[in-house]
Coordinates of C-alpha atoms in Angstrom, one line a residue:
Chain A
X1 CA 25.0 -0.8 -8.1
X2 CA 27.7 -0.4 -5.4
X3 CA 26.5 -1.1 -1.9
X4 CA 28.2 0.9 0.7
X5 CA 27.6 0.1 4.3
X6 CA 29.8 0.8 7.3
X7 CA 30.8 -2.1 9.4
X8 CA 30.1 -1.9 13.1
X9 CA 32.7 -2.3 15.7
X10 CA 32.8 -2.7 19.5
X11 CA 30.2 -5.4 19.8
X12 CA 32.1 -8.2 18.3
X13 CA 29.9 -8.1 15.2
X14 CA 32.3 -6.2 13.0
X15 CA 31.7 -7.0 9.3
X16 CA 28.4 -8.8 9.9
X17 CA 25.8 -7.7 7.4
X18 CA 22.2 -9.0 7.2
X19 CA 19.8 -8.5 4.3
X20 CA 16.3 -8.3 5.7
X21 CA 13.5 -8.6 3.2
X22 CA 10.1 -7.2 4.2
X23 CA 6.6 -6.8 2.9
X24 CA 4.9 -8.6 0.0
X25 CA 5.7 -8.7 -3.7
X26 CA 3.2 -8.0 -6.4
X27 CA 2.6 -9.7 -9.8
X28 CA 1.1 -7.6 -12.6
X29 CA -1.9 -9.0 -14.5
X30 CA -1.5 -6.6 -17.5
X31 CA 1.5 -5.2 -19.4
X32 CA 0.2 -1.6 -19.0
X33 CA -0.6 -2.5 -15.5
X34 CA -3.8 -1.5 -13.7
X35 CA -4.4 -4.7 -11.8
X36 CA -2.1 -7.0 -9.9
X37 CA -2.1 -9.8 -7.3
X38 CA -0.6 -8.8 -4.0
X39 CA 0.7 -10.8 -1.1
X40 CA -0.5 -9.4 2.2
X41 CA 2.3 -8.4 4.5
X42 CA 2.5 -5.3 6.8
X43 CA 6.2 -5.4 7.0
X44 CA 6.0 -5.5 10.8
X45 CA 8.2 -8.6 11.1
X46 CA 11.0 -7.3 8.9
X47 CA 11.0 -3.8 10.4
X48 CA 11.0 -5.1 14.0
X49 CA 13.8 -7.6 13.2
X50 CA 15.8 -4.8 11.6
X51 CA 15.7 -2.9 14.8
X52 CA 17.0 -5.9 16.8
X53 CA 19.7 -6.7 14.3
X54 CA 21.0 -3.1 14.5
X55 CA 20.9 -3.3 18.3
X56 CA 23.0 -6.5 18.1
X57 CA 25.7 -4.7 16.1
X58 CA 24.8 -5.8 12.5
X59 CA 24.6 -3.6 9.5
X60 CA 21.3 -4.0 7.7
X61 CA 20.2 -3.9 4.1
X62 CA 16.4 -3.5 4.4
X63 CA 14.8 -4.6 1.1
X64 CA 11.2 -3.5 1.6
X65 CA 7.9 -3.2 -0.2
X66 CA 7.2 0.5 -0.9
X67 CA 4.7 1.8 1.7
X68 CA 5.1 -0.9 4.3
X69 CA 6.2 -0.5 7.9
X70 CA 9.6 1.1 8.4
X71 CA 12.1 0.3 11.2
X72 CA 11.4 2.4 14.3
X73 CA 7.9 3.3 13.1
X74 CA 5.9 0.3 14.3
X75 CA 4.0 2.1 17.0
X76 CA 3.2 5.2 15.0
X77 CA -0.3 5.9 13.6
X78 CA -0.9 5.8 9.8
X79 CA 0.0 9.1 8.2
X80 CA 2.0 10.2 11.3
X81 CA 2.8 13.6 9.8
X82 CA -0.9 14.5 9.7
X83 CA -1.8 12.7 12.9
X84 CA 1.0 13.7 15.3
X85 CA 2.0 17.2 14.4
X86 CA 0.8 20.8 14.7
X87 CA 2.8 23.6 13.2
X88 CA 3.6 26.7 15.2
X89 CA 4.1 30.2 14.0
X90 CA 7.8 30.1 13.7
X91 CA 9.7 27.5 11.6
X92 CA 9.4 24.6 14.2
X93 CA 6.8 22.0 14.7
X94 CA 5.1 20.7 17.8
X95 CA 4.2 17.1 18.3
X96 CA 1.1 16.0 20.3
X97 CA 2.3 15.0 23.8
X98 CA 0.8 11.6 23.4
X99 CA 3.0 10.7 20.5
X100 CA 6.1 12.7 21.4
X101 CA 8.3 9.8 22.7
X102 CA 7.6 7.5 19.7
X103 CA 8.0 10.2 17.1
X104 CA 11.3 11.4 18.7
X105 CA 12.7 7.9 18.9
X106 CA 11.6 7.1 15.3
X107 CA 13.3 10.2 13.9
X108 CA 16.4 10.0 15.9
X109 CA 17.1 6.3 15.6
X110 CA 16.4 6.2 11.9
X111 CA 18.7 9.1 11.3
X112 CA 21.4 7.7 13.4
X113 CA 21.3 4.3 11.7
X114 CA 21.0 5.7 8.1
X115 CA 23.6 8.5 8.5
X116 CA 26.0 6.2 10.4
X117 CA 25.9 3.9 7.4
X118 CA 24.4 0.9 9.3
X119 CA 21.0 0.9 7.6
X120 CA 20.5 0.9 3.8
X121 CA 16.9 0.9 2.7
X122 CA 16.0 -0.3 -0.8
X123 CA 12.3 -0.4 -2.0
X124 CA 10.6 -2.8 -4.4
X125 CA 7.0 -3.3 -5.6
X126 CA 6.9 -6.2 -8.1
X127 CA 8.5 -9.6 -7.7
X128 CA 10.7 -8.8 -10.7
X129 CA 12.3 -5.8 -8.9
X130 CA 12.6 -7.8 -5.7
X131 CA 14.5 -10.7 -7.3
X132 CA 16.8 -8.4 -9.3
X133 CA 17.8 -6.3 -6.3
X134 CA 18.1 -9.5 -4.1
X135 CA 20.6 -10.9 -6.6
X136 CA 22.6 -7.8 -6.7
X137 CA 22.8 -7.7 -2.9
X138 CA 23.8 -11.4 -2.8
X139 CA 26.6 -10.9 -5.3
X140 CA 27.8 -7.7 -3.5
X141 CA 27.9 -9.5 -0.1
X142 CA 29.9 -12.5 -1.4
X143 CA 33.2 -11.1 -0.2
X144 CA 31.9 -11.2 3.4
X145 CA 31.7 -15.0 3.3
X146 CA 29.8 -16.5 6.2
X147 CA 29.5 -13.1 7.9
X148 CA 26.7 -12.2 5.5
X149 CA 23.1 -13.3 6.4
X150 CA 19.9 -13.4 4.4
X151 CA 16.8 -13.1 6.6
X152 CA 14.0 -13.5 4.1
X153 CA 10.8 -12.3 5.8
X154 CA 9.2 -10.9 2.7
X155 CA 6.0 -12.6 1.4
X156 CA 7.0 -13.5 -2.1
X157 CA 4.4 -14.3 -4.8
X158 CA 4.1 -18.0 -5.7
X159 CA 2.1 -17.4 -8.9
X160 CA 2.5 -15.0 -11.8
X161 CA 1.4 -14.3 -15.3
X162 CA 4.3 -14.9 -17.8
X163 CA 5.0 -11.8 -20.0
X164 CA 4.1 -13.8 -23.2
X165 CA 0.6 -14.6 -22.0
X166 CA -0.1 -11.2 -20.5
X167 CA -2.7 -9.0 -22.1
X168 CA -1.4 -5.6 -23.3
X169 CA -4.3 -3.5 -22.2
X170 CA -6.6 -3.4 -19.2
X171 CA -8.6 -6.6 -19.0
X172 CA -12.2 -5.7 -20.0
X173 CA -15.1 -6.5 -17.8
X174 CA -18.6 -6.9 -19.2
X175 CA -18.2 -10.2 -21.0
X176 CA -18.8 -12.6 -18.2
X177 CA -16.5 -14.2 -15.7
X178 CA -12.7 -14.0 -16.0
X179 CA -10.6 -17.1 -16.3
X180 CA -7.0 -16.8 -15.4
X181 CA -4.2 -19.3 -15.5
X182 CA -1.2 -18.4 -13.3
X183 CA 2.2 -20.0 -13.6
X184 CA 4.3 -20.9 -10.6
X185 CA 7.2 -18.6 -9.8
X186 CA 10.4 -20.5 -10.0
X187 CA 11.7 -21.2 -6.5
X188 CA 14.5 -18.6 -6.3
X189 CA 15.4 -19.6 -2.7
X190 CA 17.3 -22.5 -4.2
X191 CA 19.2 -20.2 -6.7
X192 CA 20.0 -17.8 -3.9
X193 CA 21.4 -20.5 -1.6
X194 CA 23.3 -22.4 -4.3
X195 CA 24.4 -19.8 -6.8
X196 CA 24.1 -16.2 -5.6
X197 CA 25.2 -16.6 -2.0
X198 CA 26.5 -20.1 -1.4
X199 CA 28.4 -19.2 1.8
X200 CA 26.0 -16.8 3.5
X201 CA 23.8 -17.8 6.4
X202 CA 20.3 -18.2 5.1
X203 CA 16.9 -18.0 6.9
X204 CA 13.6 -18.2 5.2
X205 CA 10.0 -17.9 6.5
X206 CA 7.0 -20.1 6.1
X207 CA 3.6 -18.6 6.7
X208 CA 0.5 -20.8 6.7
X209 CA -3.1 -20.3 7.8
X210 CA -3.5 -24.0 8.5
X211 CA -1.5 -25.2 11.5
X212 CA -1.8 -28.9 10.5
X213 CA 0.5 -28.5 7.5
X214 CA 2.8 -25.7 8.8
X215 CA 5.7 -27.7 10.3
X216 CA 5.7 -30.2 7.4
X217 CA 6.0 -27.4 4.9
X218 CA 8.8 -25.7 6.9
X219 CA 10.7 -29.0 7.1
X220 CA 10.4 -29.5 3.4
X221 CA 11.7 -25.9 2.7
X222 CA 14.7 -26.5 5.0
X223 CA 15.7 -29.6 3.0
X224 CA 14.7 -28.6 -0.5
X225 CA 16.4 -25.2 -0.4
X226 CA 19.1 -26.1 2.1
X227 CA 18.2 -23.2 4.4
X228 CA 20.1 -23.0 7.7
X229 CA 16.9 -22.1 9.5
X230 CA 13.2 -21.8 8.6
X231 CA 10.9 -19.7 10.7
X232 CA 7.5 -21.2 10.7
X233 CA 4.6 -18.9 11.6
X234 CA 0.8 -19.2 11.6
X235 CA -1.2 -16.2 10.4
X236 CA -3.3 -15.8 13.6
X237 CA -0.5 -16.3 16.2
X238 CA 2.5 -14.9 14.3
X239 CA 3.0 -12.0 16.7
X240 CA 2.9 -14.3 19.8
X241 CA 5.1 -17.2 18.7
X242 CA 7.1 -18.7 15.9
X243 CA 8.8 -22.1 15.6
X244 CA 12.4 -22.1 14.4
X245 CA 13.1 -25.3 12.4
X246 CA 16.7 -26.4 11.9
X247 CA 18.2 -29.7 10.8
X248 CA 18.5 -30.8 14.4
X249 CA 15.6 -29.3 16.2
X250 CA 12.4 -27.3 16.4
X251 CA 12.5 -24.4 18.8
X252 CA 9.4 -22.5 19.9
X253 CA 10.1 -18.9 20.4
X254 CA 7.5 -16.8 22.3
X255 CA 7.3 -13.1 23.2
X256 CA 7.8 -12.3 26.8
X257 CA 4.2 -11.7 27.9
X258 CA 5.4 -10.3 31.3
X259 CA 6.9 -7.3 29.6
X260 CA 4.4 -4.7 28.1
X261 CA 5.1 -4.2 24.4
X262 CA 7.7 -7.1 24.2
X263 CA 8.0 -8.5 20.6
X264 CA 8.6 -12.1 19.5
X265 CA 11.3 -10.6 17.3
X266 CA 13.4 -9.8 20.4
X267 CA 14.1 -13.4 21.4
X268 CA 14.0 -14.6 17.8
X269 CA 16.9 -12.3 16.7
X270 CA 18.9 -13.3 19.8
X271 CA 18.6 -16.9 18.8
X272 CA 19.4 -16.1 15.1
X273 CA 22.5 -14.1 16.1
X274 CA 23.7 -16.9 18.4
X275 CA 23.3 -19.5 15.6
X276 CA 25.0 -17.2 13.1
X277 CA 28.0 -16.8 15.5
X278 CA 28.3 -20.6 15.7
X279 CA 28.1 -20.8 11.9
X280 CA 30.9 -18.3 11.4
X281 CA 33.1 -20.1 14.0
X282 CA 32.5 -23.5 12.5
Chain B
X1 CA -22.9 5.7 11.7
X2 CA -23.8 9.3 12.0
X3 CA -21.9 11.6 9.7
X4 CA -21.2 15.0 11.1
X5 CA -19.8 17.6 8.8
X6 CA -20.0 21.4 9.1
X7 CA -21.5 23.3 6.2
X8 CA -19.4 26.1 4.8
X9 CA -20.7 29.6 4.4
X10 CA -19.5 32.8 2.8
X11 CA -18.8 31.4 -0.6
X12 CA -22.3 30.7 -1.8
X13 CA -21.6 26.9 -1.4
X14 CA -23.3 26.5 2.0
X15 CA -24.7 23.0 2.4
X16 CA -22.8 21.5 -0.5
X17 CA -21.1 18.2 0.4
X18 CA -19.1 16.0 -2.0
X19 CA -18.1 12.4 -1.3
X20 CA -14.7 11.9 -3.1
X21 CA -13.7 8.3 -3.4
X22 CA -10.0 7.7 -3.9
X23 CA -7.4 4.8 -4.4
X24 CA -8.1 1.2 -5.5
X25 CA -10.2 -1.5 -3.9
X26 CA -8.9 -5.0 -3.2
X27 CA -10.6 -8.4 -3.6
X28 CA -9.4 -11.2 -1.3
X29 CA -8.6 -14.6 -3.0
X30 CA -8.7 -16.6 0.3
X31 CA -11.0 -16.5 3.3
X32 CA -8.1 -16.3 5.7
X33 CA -6.6 -13.9 3.3
X34 CA -3.0 -13.8 2.4
X35 CA -3.4 -12.9 -1.3
X36 CA -5.6 -10.4 -3.0
X37 CA -6.1 -8.7 -6.4
X38 CA -5.5 -5.0 -6.2
X39 CA -6.4 -2.2 -8.6
X40 CA -3.6 0.3 -9.0
X41 CA -4.3 3.8 -7.9
X42 CA -2.0 6.2 -6.1
X43 CA -5.0 8.3 -4.8
X44 CA -3.4 11.4 -6.4
X45 CA -6.6 12.3 -8.4
X46 CA -8.9 12.0 -5.4
X47 CA -6.6 13.9 -2.9
X48 CA -5.9 16.7 -5.4
X49 CA -9.6 17.0 -6.2
X50 CA -10.4 17.1 -2.4
X51 CA -8.1 20.1 -2.0
X52 CA -9.9 22.0 -4.8
X53 CA -13.3 21.1 -3.6
X54 CA -12.4 22.5 -0.1
X55 CA -11.1 25.6 -1.8
X56 CA -14.4 26.0 -3.6
X57 CA -16.3 26.0 -0.3
X58 CA -17.5 22.4 -0.3
X59 CA -17.4 20.0 2.7
X60 CA -15.7 16.8 1.7
X61 CA -16.1 13.2 2.7
X62 CA -12.9 11.6 1.6
X63 CA -13.4 7.8 1.2
X64 CA -9.9 6.5 0.6
X65 CA -7.9 3.4 0.4
X66 CA -5.7 2.9 3.4
X67 CA -2.1 4.0 2.7
X68 CA -2.8 6.1 -0.4
X69 CA -2.1 9.8 -1.0
X70 CA -3.8 12.2 1.4
X71 CA -5.0 15.7 0.7
X72 CA -2.3 18.3 1.1
X73 CA 0.4 15.6 1.0
X74 CA 0.9 15.2 -2.7
X75 CA 4.3 16.8 -2.9
X76 CA 5.8 15.1 0.2
X77 CA 8.3 12.3 -0.1
X78 CA 7.3 8.7 1.0
X79 CA 7.7 8.3 4.7
X80 CA 7.8 12.1 5.3
X81 CA 8.4 11.7 9.0
X82 CA 11.7 9.9 8.5
X83 CA 12.7 11.9 5.4
X84 CA 11.9 15.5 6.4
X85 CA 12.5 15.8 10.1
X86 CA 15.3 16.0 12.6
X87 CA 14.7 16.1 16.3
X88 CA 16.4 18.7 18.5
X89 CA 17.3 18.4 22.1
X90 CA 14.2 20.0 23.5
X91 CA 10.7 18.8 22.7
X92 CA 10.4 20.4 19.3
X93 CA 11.3 19.1 15.8
X94 CA 13.1 20.7 12.9
X95 CA 12.2 20.1 9.3
X96 CA 14.8 20.2 6.6
X97 CA 14.6 23.6 4.9
X98 CA 14.0 22.0 1.5
X99 CA 10.7 20.5 2.7
X100 CA 9.7 23.2 5.2
X101 CA 7.0 24.9 3.1
X102 CA 5.2 21.7 1.9
X103 CA 5.3 20.1 5.4
X104 CA 4.0 23.3 7.1
X105 CA 1.2 23.6 4.5
X106 CA 0.3 19.9 4.8
X107 CA 0.0 20.0 8.5
X108 CA -1.7 23.3 8.8
X109 CA -4.3 22.9 6.0
X110 CA -5.2 19.3 7.0
X111 CA -5.7 20.4 10.6
X112 CA -7.8 23.4 9.6
X113 CA -10.0 21.3 7.3
X114 CA -10.4 18.4 9.7
X115 CA -10.8 20.5 12.9
X116 CA -13.2 22.9 11.1
X117 CA -15.4 19.9 10.3
X118 CA -15.0 20.4 6.5
X119 CA -13.1 17.2 5.8
X120 CA -14.1 13.8 7.1
X121 CA -11.7 11.0 6.2
X122 CA -12.9 7.3 6.0
X123 CA -10.5 4.5 5.0
X124 CA -11.3 1.3 3.2
X125 CA -9.3 -1.7 1.9
X126 CA -11.6 -4.3 0.3
X127 CA -14.3 -3.7 -2.1
X128 CA -16.8 -4.9 0.5
X129 CA -15.8 -2.2 3.0
X130 CA -15.8 0.3 0.2
X131 CA -19.4 -0.4 -1.0
X132 CA -20.8 -0.6 2.6
X133 CA -19.4 2.7 3.6
X134 CA -20.4 4.3 0.3
X135 CA -24.0 3.2 0.8
X136 CA -24.0 4.6 4.4
X137 CA -22.7 8.0 3.1
X138 CA -25.3 8.0 0.3
X139 CA -28.2 7.4 2.7
X140 CA -26.8 10.0 5.1
X141 CA -26.6 12.7 2.4
X142 CA -30.1 12.1 1.0
X143 CA -31.5 15.0 3.0
X144 CA -29.2 17.4 1.1
X145 CA -31.0 16.6 -2.1
X146 CA -29.2 18.0 -5.2
X147 CA -26.5 19.8 -3.0
X148 CA -24.8 16.4 -2.5
X149 CA -22.3 15.2 -5.0
X150 CA -20.6 11.8 -5.6
X151 CA -17.2 12.2 -7.3
X152 CA -16.2 8.5 -7.8
X153 CA -12.5 8.6 -8.5
X154 CA -11.6 5.3 -6.8
X155 CA -10.5 2.4 -8.9
X156 CA -13.1 -0.2 -8.1
X157 CA -12.5 -3.9 -8.7
X158 CA -14.4 -5.4 -11.7
X159 CA -13.8 -9.0 -10.7
X160 CA -13.9 -10.9 -7.4
X161 CA -14.1 -14.4 -6.0
X162 CA -17.5 -15.1 -4.4
X163 CA -17.4 -16.2 -0.8
X164 CA -18.9 -19.6 -1.6
X165 CA -16.2 -20.5 -4.0
X166 CA -13.3 -19.1 -2.0
X167 CA -10.8 -21.5 -0.5
X168 CA -10.5 -21.4 3.3
X169 CA -6.7 -21.6 3.6
X170 CA -3.8 -20.1 1.8
X171 CA -3.7 -21.5 -1.8
X172 CA -0.9 -24.1 -2.0
X173 CA 1.8 -23.8 -4.6
X174 CA 3.8 -26.8 -5.7
X175 CA 1.1 -28.5 -7.7
X176 CA 1.4 -26.8 -11.1
X177 CA -0.3 -23.7 -12.5
X178 CA -3.2 -22.1 -10.7
X179 CA -6.5 -21.7 -12.5
X180 CA -8.9 -19.1 -11.2
X181 CA -12.4 -18.1 -12.2
X182 CA -13.3 -14.6 -11.1
X183 CA -16.9 -13.4 -11.2
X184 CA -17.9 -9.9 -12.2
X185 CA -18.6 -7.4 -9.5
X186 CA -22.2 -6.2 -9.8
X187 CA -22.2 -2.7 -11.2
X188 CA -23.0 -0.7 -8.1
X189 CA -22.9 2.6 -9.9
X190 CA -26.4 1.9 -11.1
X191 CA -27.6 1.1 -7.6
X192 CA -26.0 4.2 -6.2
X193 CA -27.6 6.4 -8.8
X194 CA -31.0 4.9 -8.7
X195 CA -31.5 3.7 -5.2
X196 CA -29.0 5.0 -2.7
X197 CA -28.7 8.6 -3.9
X198 CA -31.3 9.3 -6.7
X199 CA -31.1 13.1 -6.4
X200 CA -27.4 13.7 -5.9
X201 CA -25.1 14.9 -8.7
X202 CA -23.0 11.9 -9.8
X203 CA -19.7 11.8 -11.5
X204 CA -17.8 8.6 -12.3
X205 CA -14.4 8.0 -13.9
X206 CA -13.3 5.7 -16.7
X207 CA -9.7 4.8 -16.9
X208 CA -8.3 2.8 -19.9
X209 CA -4.9 2.1 -21.3
X210 CA -6.2 1.9 -24.8
X211 CA -7.2 5.3 -26.2
X212 CA -9.2 3.8 -29.0
X213 CA -12.0 2.4 -26.8
X214 CA -11.9 5.1 -24.0
X215 CA -14.6 7.5 -25.2
X216 CA -16.9 4.7 -26.3
X217 CA -16.7 3.2 -22.8
X218 CA -17.2 6.6 -21.1
X219 CA -20.3 7.2 -23.2
X220 CA -21.7 3.8 -22.4
X221 CA -21.1 4.4 -18.6
X222 CA -22.9 7.7 -18.9
X223 CA -26.0 6.2 -20.5
X224 CA -26.0 2.8 -18.6
X225 CA -25.6 4.2 -15.1
X226 CA -27.3 7.6 -15.8
X227 CA -24.3 9.6 -14.5
X228 CA -24.3 13.3 -14.9
X229 CA -20.7 13.3 -16.0
X230 CA -18.1 10.7 -16.8
X231 CA -14.4 11.8 -16.6
X232 CA -12.5 9.8 -19.2
X233 CA -8.8 9.4 -18.7
X234 CA -6.0 7.4 -20.3
X235 CA -3.3 5.9 -18.0
X236 CA -0.3 7.5 -19.7
X237 CA -1.7 11.1 -20.0
X238 CA -4.0 11.2 -17.0
X239 CA -2.0 13.9 -15.2
X240 CA -2.0 16.2 -18.3
X241 CA -5.6 16.0 -19.6
X242 CA -9.0 14.4 -19.1
X243 CA -12.1 14.4 -21.3
X244 CA -15.4 15.2 -19.5
X245 CA -18.3 13.5 -21.1
X246 CA -21.9 14.7 -20.5
X247 CA -25.1 14.0 -22.4
X248 CA -24.6 17.1 -24.6
X249 CA -20.8 17.4 -25.0
X250 CA -17.3 16.2 -24.7
X251 CA -15.0 18.7 -23.0
X252 CA -11.2 18.3 -23.0
X253 CA -9.7 19.7 -19.8
X254 CA -5.9 20.3 -19.7
X255 CA -3.6 21.5 -17.0
X256 CA -2.2 24.9 -17.4
X257 CA 1.3 24.1 -18.6
X258 CA 2.4 27.8 -18.3
X259 CA 2.1 27.5 -14.5
X260 CA 4.7 25.4 -12.7
X261 CA 3.1 22.7 -10.6
X262 CA -0.4 23.4 -12.0
X263 CA -2.8 20.3 -11.9
X264 CA -5.4 19.2 -14.3
X265 CA -7.7 18.9 -11.2
X266 CA -7.7 22.7 -10.8
X267 CA -9.7 23.4 -14.1
X268 CA -11.6 20.1 -13.7
X269 CA -13.0 21.0 -10.3
X270 CA -13.9 24.5 -11.6
X271 CA -15.9 22.9 -14.4
X272 CA -17.5 20.3 -12.1
X273 CA -18.6 23.0 -9.5
X274 CA -20.0 25.1 -12.3
X275 CA -22.1 22.2 -13.6
X276 CA -23.2 21.3 -10.1
X277 CA -24.4 24.8 -9.6
X278 CA -26.5 24.6 -12.8
X279 CA -27.9 21.3 -11.6
X280 CA -28.9 22.7 -8.2
X281 CA -30.6 25.7 -9.9
X282 CA -32.4 23.7 -12.5

């Protein structure tokens, strides 16, 4: 695979490339797979962050779970084609007035970023696809040195069924309860940081449902995997605030509640870009 | 919930309503859910069948998994809005010539069926939502007697974690392998057939990856749940052929390979409608 992305100019961010991962990975439970374990993630964080990175002058590799939220599409309804459009008699299409602005913006901004070579979208489904593509991206971006960033917002599976112990055919029901033993996925964050992309700026995410253990787990990830930043977020409040954990500090980032429709990703990406600049200059 | 569907006329199928279920159900593994087990299903079978039922004069309740394939959209690319459209300077939108026909057909036929009251779309995600909505539909359609049909193409979870034994928070990794005991989902086909909709015409599906056990399992489902038909399909060949199992016979239904783009659902729905007519007249 050869990755080809244009570098941006004019905003002082020439040559900066961020790989944003988005959505959840799956692990198959059968070789001829009918069932799998999935990690919930709408892809909202990754797609919103991608928009703000583009705005800041970065080129973005968007490594996303098939079917999850796309950049510039966050405020569209499900199945926007069927929900927003009516066809007229000639060869053009009308969009319902209530959706016109968002639809127009989504189509135009996506086209402009993709055709301009600033946005490369690569889909995955299983954790195996995800890790393989991530490694290829990391190796490809090595030449950029500290100008490359990994912003790992995807919800990556912690447990999987090793191929050797996987059943060939669909697991049969009808014979009582099903006992499953899942192995831990090796922690690839460590490999990414130390082998695949040792000079890139690396940010990982920690999502918990239990606030009591969140910051402890984020701190541990920072030290164990030598991340430059860990973004800690709690399932219930993740769209309102996150806590950015670095070696020196813990910074709470909140969305601007005085602005209608303001995202927490707006100030978050500003902070990330600022720290990335300092990292490059160091 | 009150279901309101127009009845069709002019094709001798007035008052016939089919509930088509489509896509896979999920079972959560945690109460504040981050992980779940999913059953793979693109929703292709259900959405294609819906199109042919509408063509045959039926009204359709399309009970589908959020995000899966929609009727009239099977030949569209993923993210059709971003892939097919360009916006022009005025308020209209242009579609790439290569996609123009499919896009136009999708928008027009969906609008016509939905606005005409012949197509009602109801989404689900978990198996709990699925079963609740299915029961409501069954009760609502009781007054139609044998004119109602259930065409159960959804891939329904066989195993789940009972609420009492479900962990409250995200399951923690880092402490070795994960052992899980999943309970069997009660077979609701039996309840649907005997309690919720005892007079409706009922068709269920049996998908296996192992051809050797497929027909035996289909036969068993037919007898155990008293289905009127079981459609047996094998994962690898399911778009080419299916075997329809009834009490009297086993009928192999194949797509017409001499016609480009012909689906196996075309002859399948013709057969189903024919048998449904005989059932109503009996």
